[in-house]
Amino acid sequence: MIQLPDLTGRRAVVTGANTGLGFVSAASLARAGADVVVTARDGTKGTAALERIHREQPEARLSLAHLDLADLGSVAAFAGEQLRSGPLDILMNNAGLMLVPQRQWTKDGFELQMGVNHLGHFALTSRLLPLLEQSTSGRVVSLSSLAHRITGPLDPRLGSVGSYDALGNYSQSKLACALFGFELDRRLKAAGSSVSSVVAHPGYCATELFSRQPQPGLVDRLTGAVALVVGSRPQHGVQSQLRAATDANLHGGELLGPRFLIRGGPVRERPASNARDLASASLLWDLSGAVTGAVFDL
């Protein structure tokens, strides 16, 4: 388990923080002294998460905010509220969906996994970047997955047309998260920004992503069972994204993951070649901006 620095006086936003990796991230950042904005799509679950953290940490500085990454209107409303709250030091783009059995759509017409995992976070980051710029060392963390290593090059259709495969579309969405995180850092550096962007993945982690579907298929159930046996628990899987968010020795553009690939302490690792492709990263940036309307001042 890594030791977090003193985060007193620093403010963090963690998406999807009512459960799994997001919950452990929010609790860990709060324990280190940060003021943490816990976002959740379900208000009841979000409230329960805050109450659970407060039972263990009565002095934790937490606030709950509604955020549905499958709805760009919700993203805009949340960001508008945050713009009145002062500088932001950490944006942890954690929320995600996995293995949605049939193709589904976000409110804005994007394939659901790509819409929540990447496009919603792309739009959110663009809106919160002015707050991150107000920090002396703002940090954006994009959560990718080992699955980015098992997919091909970026599909510019972003999962919206063609045949649908739950794992294939999930893998493409997590490739998009990595491509975005690296491209964001390149553009931040080119603009002379003090903000940095780091990508992380949890390895093979047993979280509620494996049990969230109402009618999981046999493959989904077996995948979840294997994760419970060989995968790490959230409190261990979360270490990569916590280091990505807080390690001052990281300068942006890194990928962090477990030392032994599926589990272990967080270390820097080399991304798959498809995540290092500059042409794909630039294409994804342009496509994401076009479909979401998000604009970065970079």
mmCIF file of C-alpha atoms in Angstrom:
data_model
loop_
_atom_site.group_PDB
_atom_site.id
_atom_site.type_symbol
_atom_site.label_atom_id
_atom_site.label_comp_id
_atom_site.label_asym_id
_atom_site.label_seq_id
_atom_site.Cartn_x
_atom_site.Cartn_y
_atom_site.Cartn_z
ATOM 1 C CA MET A 1 0.000 0.000 0.000
ATOM 2 C CA ILE A 2 1.413 3.380 -0.962
ATOM 3 C CA GLN A 3 1.720 6.240 1.494
ATOM 4 C CA LEU A 4 -0.107 9.327 0.258
ATOM 5 C CA PRO A 5 1.362 12.780 0.877
ATOM 6 C CA ASP A 6 -0.427 15.307 3.064
ATOM 7 C CA LEU A 7 -3.248 16.646 0.881
ATOM 8 C CA THR A 8 -4.598 19.214 3.330
ATOM 9 C CA GLY A 9 -5.904 22.221 1.432
ATOM 10 C CA ARG A 10 -6.143 20.370 -1.878
ATOM 11 C CA ARG A 11 -9.407 19.630 -3.663
ATOM 12 C CA ALA A 12 -10.229 16.525 -5.672
ATOM 13 C CA VAL A 13 -13.120 15.373 -7.852
ATOM 14 C CA VAL A 14 -13.582 11.603 -8.171
ATOM 15 C CA THR A 15 -16.159 10.377 -10.668
ATOM 16 C CA GLY A 16 -18.107 7.218 -9.900
ATOM 17 C CA ALA A 17 -17.046 7.435 -6.263
ATOM 18 C CA ASN A 18 -19.997 5.651 -4.683
ATOM 19 C CA THR A 19 -18.518 2.184 -5.185
ATOM 20 C CA GLY A 20 -15.441 0.142 -6.086
ATOM 21 C CA LEU A 21 -12.209 1.874 -7.061
ATOM 22 C CA GLY A 22 -13.827 5.298 -6.941
ATOM 23 C CA PHE A 23 -15.080 4.798 -3.404
ATOM 24 C CA VAL A 24 -11.691 3.625 -2.147
ATOM 25 C CA SER A 25 -10.010 6.512 -3.986
ATOM 26 C CA ALA A 26 -12.313 9.091 -2.414
ATOM 27 C CA ALA A 27 -11.878 7.612 1.061
ATOM 28 C CA SER A 28 -8.085 7.463 0.667
ATOM 29 C CA LEU A 29 -7.774 11.036 -0.594
ATOM 30 C CA ALA A 30 -9.994 12.261 2.243
ATOM 31 C CA ARG A 31 -7.907 10.349 4.781
ATOM 32 C CA ALA A 32 -4.851 12.194 3.457
ATOM 33 C CA GLY A 33 -6.596 15.509 4.135
ATOM 34 C CA ALA A 34 -8.069 16.430 0.751
ATOM 35 C CA ASP A 35 -11.457 18.028 0.238
ATOM 36 C CA VAL A 36 -13.153 15.441 -1.972
ATOM 37 C CA VAL A 37 -16.140 15.852 -4.262
ATOM 38 C CA VAL A 38 -17.818 12.455 -4.521
ATOM 39 C CA THR A 39 -19.817 12.178 -7.733
ATOM 40 C CA ALA A 40 -22.525 9.602 -8.286
ATOM 41 C CA ARG A 41 -25.319 9.031 -10.767
ATOM 42 C CA ASP A 42 -27.553 7.569 -8.047
ATOM 43 C CA GLY A 43 -28.090 9.995 -5.174
ATOM 44 C CA THR A 44 -29.108 7.288 -2.712
ATOM 45 C CA LYS A 45 -25.942 5.286 -3.350
ATOM 46 C CA GLY A 46 -23.864 8.442 -3.221
ATOM 47 C CA THR A 47 -25.303 9.397 0.160
ATOM 48 C CA ALA A 48 -24.655 5.896 1.475
ATOM 49 C CA ALA A 49 -21.029 6.145 0.327
ATOM 50 C CA LEU A 50 -20.522 9.446 2.154
ATOM 51 C CA GLU A 51 -22.084 8.059 5.304
ATOM 52 C CA ARG A 52 -19.836 5.003 5.161
ATOM 53 C CA ILE A 53 -16.704 7.137 4.836
ATOM 54 C CA HIS A 54 -17.830 9.445 7.626
ATOM 55 C CA ARG A 55 -18.390 6.487 9.947
ATOM 56 C CA GLU A 56 -14.736 5.552 9.510
ATOM 57 C CA GLN A 57 -13.436 9.120 9.183
ATOM 58 C CA PRO A 58 -15.679 11.553 11.088
ATOM 59 C CA GLU A 59 -13.442 14.506 10.137
ATOM 60 C CA ALA A 60 -13.386 13.716 6.409
ATOM 61 C CA ARG A 61 -14.159 16.709 4.193
ATOM 62 C CA LEU A 62 -16.557 15.376 1.593
ATOM 63 C CA SER A 63 -19.335 16.691 -0.590
ATOM 64 C CA LEU A 64 -21.734 14.809 -2.858
ATOM 65 C CA ALA A 65 -22.633 15.917 -6.366
ATOM 66 C CA HIS A 66 -24.845 14.369 -9.019
ATOM 67 C CA LEU A 67 -23.061 13.475 -12.253
ATOM 68 C CA ASP A 68 -24.318 11.234 -15.035
ATOM 69 C CA LEU A 69 -21.582 10.800 -17.618
ATOM 70 C CA ALA A 70 -24.124 9.329 -20.035
ATOM 71 C CA ASP A 71 -25.768 12.770 -20.253
ATOM 72 C CA LEU A 72 -23.755 15.764 -21.471
ATOM 73 C CA GLY A 73 -26.351 18.053 -19.921
ATOM 74 C CA SER A 74 -25.537 16.548 -16.532
ATOM 75 C CA VAL A 75 -21.815 16.998 -17.226
ATOM 76 C CA ALA A 76 -22.374 20.675 -18.037
ATOM 77 C CA ALA A 77 -24.517 21.235 -14.945
ATOM 78 C CA PHE A 78 -21.997 19.569 -12.649
ATOM 79 C CA ALA A 79 -19.085 21.505 -14.130
ATOM 80 C CA GLY A 80 -21.012 24.753 -13.807
ATOM 81 C CA GLU A 81 -21.449 24.132 -10.092
ATOM 82 C CA GLN A 82 -17.769 23.308 -9.673
ATOM 83 C CA LEU A 83 -16.660 26.486 -11.442
ATOM 84 C CA ARG A 84 -18.026 28.387 -8.454
ATOM 85 C CA SER A 85 -15.959 26.333 -6.001
ATOM 86 C CA GLY A 86 -12.409 27.521 -6.636
ATOM 87 C CA PRO A 87 -9.223 25.750 -7.758
ATOM 88 C CA LEU A 88 -9.178 22.012 -8.436
ATOM 89 C CA ASP A 89 -6.028 19.994 -7.797
ATOM 90 C CA ILE A 90 -7.047 16.468 -8.816
ATOM 91 C CA LEU A 91 -9.573 15.248 -11.374
ATOM 92 C CA MET A 92 -9.844 11.472 -11.219
ATOM 93 C CA ASN A 93 -11.801 10.236 -14.232
ATOM 94 C CA ASN A 94 -12.697 6.939 -12.596
ATOM 95 C CA ALA A 95 -16.321 6.119 -13.455
ATOM 96 C CA GLY A 96 -16.871 3.327 -15.931
ATOM 97 C CA LEU A 97 -19.095 0.633 -17.362
ATOM 98 C CA MET A 98 -17.942 -2.816 -18.403
ATOM 99 C CA LEU A 99 -19.383 -5.666 -20.472
ATOM 100 C CA VAL A 100 -22.752 -4.098 -21.256
ATOM 101 C CA PRO A 101 -24.383 -7.158 -22.884
ATOM 102 C CA GLN A 102 -26.236 -5.421 -25.730
ATOM 103 C CA ARG A 103 -25.500 -2.146 -27.471
ATOM 104 C CA GLN A 104 -27.103 0.676 -25.528
ATOM 105 C CA TRP A 105 -26.981 4.428 -25.969
ATOM 106 C CA THR A 106 -26.292 7.475 -23.867
ATOM 107 C CA LYS A 107 -28.795 10.320 -23.784
ATOM 108 C CA ASP A 108 -26.779 12.024 -26.519
ATOM 109 C CA GLY A 109 -26.689 8.973 -28.793
ATOM 110 C CA PHE A 110 -23.231 7.538 -28.062
ATOM 111 C CA GLU A 111 -22.563 3.825 -27.537
ATOM 112 C CA LEU A 112 -22.885 3.485 -23.782
ATOM 113 C CA GLN A 113 -19.443 2.156 -22.837
ATOM 114 C CA MET A 114 -17.608 4.647 -25.060
ATOM 115 C CA GLY A 115 -19.952 7.418 -23.957
ATOM 116 C CA VAL A 116 -19.460 6.911 -20.225
ATOM 117 C CA ASN A 117 -15.872 5.693 -20.132
ATOM 118 C CA HIS A 118 -14.385 8.219 -22.552
ATOM 119 C CA LEU A 119 -16.662 10.834 -24.129
ATOM 120 C CA GLY A 120 -18.309 11.954 -20.893
ATOM 121 C CA HIS A 121 -14.907 12.330 -19.238
ATOM 122 C CA PHE A 122 -13.530 14.157 -22.292
ATOM 123 C CA ALA A 123 -16.320 16.716 -21.989
ATOM 124 C CA LEU A 124 -15.951 16.941 -18.212
ATOM 125 C CA THR A 125 -12.203 17.509 -18.399
ATOM 126 C CA SER A 126 -12.607 20.296 -20.936
ATOM 127 C CA ARG A 127 -15.022 22.119 -18.639
ATOM 128 C CA LEU A 128 -12.960 21.657 -15.467
ATOM 129 C CA LEU A 129 -9.577 22.480 -17.005
ATOM 130 C CA PRO A 130 -9.844 26.189 -16.030
ATOM 131 C CA LEU A 131 -10.103 25.106 -12.373
ATOM 132 C CA LEU A 132 -7.143 22.754 -12.729
ATOM 133 C CA GLU A 133 -5.150 25.625 -14.244
ATOM 134 C CA GLN A 134 -5.774 27.590 -11.041
ATOM 135 C CA SER A 135 -3.867 24.950 -9.068
ATOM 136 C CA THR A 136 -0.097 25.099 -8.850
ATOM 137 C CA SER A 137 0.090 21.437 -9.890
ATOM 138 C CA GLY A 138 -3.240 20.235 -11.274
ATOM 139 C CA ARG A 139 -3.423 16.556 -12.166
ATOM 140 C CA VAL A 140 -5.845 14.672 -14.430
ATOM 141 C CA VAL A 141 -5.986 10.894 -14.013
ATOM 142 C CA SER A 142 -7.582 8.817 -16.761
ATOM 143 C CA LEU A 143 -8.463 5.253 -15.828
ATOM 144 C CA SER A 144 -7.657 2.770 -18.565
ATOM 145 C CA SER A 145 -7.549 -1.028 -18.358
ATOM 146 C CA LEU A 146 -5.470 -4.044 -19.270
ATOM 147 C CA ALA A 147 -8.125 -4.448 -21.959
ATOM 148 C CA HIS A 148 -6.459 -1.704 -24.017
ATOM 149 C CA ARG A 149 -3.772 -4.306 -24.739
ATOM 150 C CA ILE A 150 -6.147 -6.829 -26.330
ATOM 151 C CA THR A 151 -7.870 -4.600 -28.868
ATOM 152 C CA GLY A 152 -6.722 -3.367 -32.258
ATOM 153 C CA PRO A 153 -6.211 0.191 -33.428
ATOM 154 C CA LEU A 154 -8.803 2.822 -32.572
ATOM 155 C CA ASP A 155 -12.079 2.345 -34.466
ATOM 156 C CA PRO A 156 -13.132 5.866 -35.541
ATOM 157 C CA ARG A 157 -16.789 4.836 -35.439
ATOM 158 C CA LEU A 158 -16.465 4.862 -31.623
ATOM 159 C CA GLY A 159 -18.629 1.769 -31.225
ATOM 160 C CA SER A 160 -21.783 3.309 -32.648
ATOM 161 C CA VAL A 161 -22.085 1.207 -35.803
ATOM 162 C CA GLY A 162 -21.044 -2.250 -36.945
ATOM 163 C CA SER A 163 -21.274 -5.480 -34.997
ATOM 164 C CA TYR A 164 -21.386 -5.214 -31.219
ATOM 165 C CA ASP A 165 -19.174 -7.163 -28.863
ATOM 166 C CA ALA A 166 -19.339 -6.313 -25.161
ATOM 167 C CA LEU A 167 -15.664 -6.961 -24.434
ATOM 168 C CA GLY A 168 -14.491 -5.542 -27.741
ATOM 169 C CA ASN A 169 -16.372 -2.292 -27.245
ATOM 170 C CA TYR A 170 -15.202 -2.050 -23.643
ATOM 171 C CA SER A 171 -11.595 -2.549 -24.771
ATOM 172 C CA GLN A 172 -11.954 0.176 -27.388
ATOM 173 C CA SER A 173 -13.374 2.556 -24.787
ATOM 174 C CA LYS A 174 -10.412 1.919 -22.488
ATOM 175 C CA LEU A 175 -7.997 2.377 -25.379
ATOM 176 C CA ALA A 176 -9.708 5.729 -25.909
ATOM 177 C CA CYS A 177 -9.131 6.615 -22.248
ATOM 178 C CA ALA A 178 -5.408 5.937 -22.636
ATOM 179 C CA LEU A 179 -5.107 7.777 -25.955
ATOM 180 C CA PHE A 180 -6.929 10.770 -24.469
ATOM 181 C CA GLY A 181 -4.813 10.849 -21.323
ATOM 182 C CA PHE A 182 -1.549 10.822 -23.272
ATOM 183 C CA GLU A 183 -2.733 13.317 -25.901
ATOM 184 C CA LEU A 184 -4.027 15.645 -23.205
ATOM 185 C CA ASP A 185 -0.605 15.665 -21.567
ATOM 186 C CA ARG A 186 1.146 16.398 -24.861
ATOM 187 C CA ARG A 187 -1.153 19.360 -25.489
ATOM 188 C CA LEU A 188 -0.823 20.638 -21.930
ATOM 189 C CA LYS A 189 2.970 20.580 -22.215
ATOM 190 C CA ALA A 190 2.866 22.317 -25.599
ATOM 191 C CA ALA A 191 0.705 25.056 -24.072
ATOM 192 C CA GLY A 192 3.088 25.513 -21.143
ATOM 193 C CA SER A 193 0.413 24.452 -18.656
ATOM 194 C CA SER A 194 1.160 23.515 -15.053
ATOM 195 C CA VAL A 195 -1.469 20.747 -15.317
ATOM 196 C CA SER A 196 -0.300 17.192 -16.014
ATOM 197 C CA SER A 197 -2.168 14.128 -17.235
ATOM 198 C CA VAL A 198 -1.387 10.570 -16.110
ATOM 199 C CA VAL A 199 -3.017 7.275 -17.121
ATOM 200 C CA ALA A 200 -3.510 4.368 -14.714
ATOM 201 C CA HIS A 201 -5.059 0.923 -14.692
ATOM 202 C CA PRO A 202 -5.903 -1.349 -11.730
ATOM 203 C CA GLY A 203 -4.766 -4.650 -13.196
ATOM 204 C CA TYR A 204 -7.298 -7.431 -12.752
ATOM 205 C CA CYS A 205 -9.508 -6.124 -9.998
ATOM 206 C CA ALA A 206 -12.670 -7.611 -8.496
ATOM 207 C CA THR A 207 -15.130 -4.703 -8.467
ATOM 208 C CA GLU A 208 -18.833 -4.236 -9.020
ATOM 209 C CA LEU A 209 -18.146 -3.683 -12.723
ATOM 210 C CA PHE A 210 -18.325 -7.476 -12.953
ATOM 211 C CA SER A 211 -21.753 -7.680 -11.316
ATOM 212 C CA ARG A 212 -23.513 -4.506 -12.442
ATOM 213 C CA GLN A 213 -25.431 -5.954 -15.387
ATOM 214 C CA PRO A 214 -29.034 -7.042 -14.702
ATOM 215 C CA GLN A 215 -28.741 -10.250 -16.716
ATOM 216 C CA PRO A 216 -25.052 -11.116 -17.132
ATOM 217 C CA GLY A 217 -24.233 -13.892 -19.569
ATOM 218 C CA LEU A 218 -22.221 -16.995 -18.779
ATOM 219 C CA VAL A 219 -18.957 -15.419 -19.964
ATOM 220 C CA ASP A 220 -19.595 -12.357 -17.789
ATOM 221 C CA ARG A 221 -20.299 -14.502 -14.733
ATOM 222 C CA LEU A 222 -17.189 -16.605 -15.319
ATOM 223 C CA THR A 223 -15.086 -13.466 -15.807
ATOM 224 C CA GLY A 224 -16.345 -12.105 -12.518
ATOM 225 C CA ALA A 225 -15.652 -15.382 -10.744
ATOM 226 C CA VAL A 226 -12.080 -15.488 -12.054
ATOM 227 C CA ALA A 227 -11.559 -11.874 -10.953
ATOM 228 C CA LEU A 228 -12.621 -12.768 -7.432
ATOM 229 C CA VAL A 229 -10.091 -15.611 -7.319
ATOM 230 C CA VAL A 230 -6.987 -14.176 -9.019
ATOM 231 C CA GLY A 231 -7.677 -10.449 -9.086
ATOM 232 C CA SER A 232 -6.876 -7.867 -6.467
ATOM 233 C CA ARG A 233 -9.441 -6.271 -4.188
ATOM 234 C CA PRO A 234 -10.358 -2.612 -4.780
ATOM 235 C CA GLN A 235 -8.220 -1.405 -1.872
ATOM 236 C CA HIS A 236 -5.194 -2.880 -3.668
ATOM 237 C CA GLY A 237 -6.245 -2.265 -7.272
ATOM 238 C CA VAL A 238 -6.727 1.418 -6.504
ATOM 239 C CA GLN A 239 -3.060 2.005 -5.711
ATOM 240 C CA SER A 240 -2.105 2.839 -9.301
ATOM 241 C CA GLN A 241 -4.636 5.639 -9.662
ATOM 242 C CA LEU A 242 -3.831 7.004 -6.214
ATOM 243 C CA ARG A 243 -0.146 7.233 -7.101
ATOM 244 C CA ALA A 244 -1.086 8.751 -10.461
ATOM 245 C CA ALA A 245 -3.094 11.422 -8.655
ATOM 246 C CA THR A 246 -0.602 12.340 -5.940
ATOM 247 C CA ASP A 247 3.004 11.462 -6.854
ATOM 248 C CA ALA A 248 4.887 14.737 -7.392
ATOM 249 C CA ASN A 249 7.685 12.806 -9.125
ATOM 250 C CA LEU A 250 5.380 12.075 -12.054
ATOM 251 C CA HIS A 251 5.530 14.742 -14.732
ATOM 252 C CA GLY A 252 2.701 13.640 -17.009
ATOM 253 C CA GLY A 253 2.350 11.180 -19.860
ATOM 254 C CA GLU A 254 3.044 8.089 -17.739
ATOM 255 C CA LEU A 255 1.033 4.871 -17.500
ATOM 256 C CA LEU A 256 0.905 3.279 -14.051
ATOM 257 C CA GLY A 257 -0.223 -0.256 -13.316
ATOM 258 C CA PRO A 258 0.415 -3.124 -10.880
ATOM 259 C CA ARG A 259 3.990 -4.421 -10.753
ATOM 260 C CA PHE A 260 2.936 -7.950 -11.721
ATOM 261 C CA LEU A 261 0.483 -6.791 -14.395
ATOM 262 C CA ILE A 262 -2.672 -8.074 -12.709
ATOM 263 C CA ARG A 263 -1.724 -7.206 -9.138
ATOM 264 C CA GLY A 264 1.067 -5.673 -7.074
ATOM 265 C CA GLY A 265 2.317 -2.215 -6.172
ATOM 266 C CA PRO A 266 2.007 0.592 -8.739
ATOM 267 C CA VAL A 267 4.864 1.031 -11.224
ATOM 268 C CA ARG A 268 5.372 2.790 -14.529
ATOM 269 C CA GLU A 269 4.793 0.576 -17.539
ATOM 270 C CA ARG A 270 4.972 0.904 -21.294
ATOM 271 C CA PRO A 271 1.577 1.315 -22.977
ATOM 272 C CA ALA A 272 0.565 -0.962 -25.823
ATOM 273 C CA SER A 273 1.544 0.303 -29.274
ATOM 274 C CA ASN A 274 -2.054 1.193 -30.151
ATOM 275 C CA ALA A 275 -2.155 3.583 -27.174
ATOM 276 C CA ARG A 276 1.083 5.265 -28.292
ATOM 277 C CA ASP A 277 -0.109 5.952 -31.837
ATOM 278 C CA LEU A 278 -0.011 9.717 -32.366
ATOM 279 C CA ALA A 279 -2.294 9.689 -35.399
ATOM 280 C CA SER A 280 -4.975 7.751 -33.507
ATOM 281 C CA ALA A 281 -4.678 10.101 -30.540
ATOM 282 C CA SER A 282 -5.099 13.176 -32.728
ATOM 283 C CA LEU A 283 -8.027 11.602 -34.569
ATOM 284 C CA LEU A 284 -9.741 10.650 -31.315
ATOM 285 C CA TRP A 285 -9.269 14.178 -29.981
ATOM 286 C CA ASP A 286 -10.900 15.683 -33.073
ATOM 287 C CA LEU A 287 -13.739 13.141 -33.148
ATOM 288 C CA SER A 288 -14.449 13.532 -29.432
ATOM 289 C CA GLY A 289 -14.577 17.292 -29.719
ATOM 290 C CA ALA A 290 -16.846 17.117 -32.751
ATOM 291 C CA VAL A 291 -19.441 14.796 -31.218
ATOM 292 C CA THR A 292 -19.478 16.301 -27.709
ATOM 293 C CA GLY A 293 -18.941 19.958 -28.580
ATOM 294 C CA ALA A 294 -16.179 20.078 -25.965
ATOM 295 C CA VAL A 295 -13.465 22.669 -26.569
ATOM 296 C CA PHE A 296 -10.067 22.754 -24.869
ATOM 297 C CA ASP A 297 -8.198 26.047 -24.767
ATOM 298 C CA LEU A 298 -4.964 24.304 -25.715
#
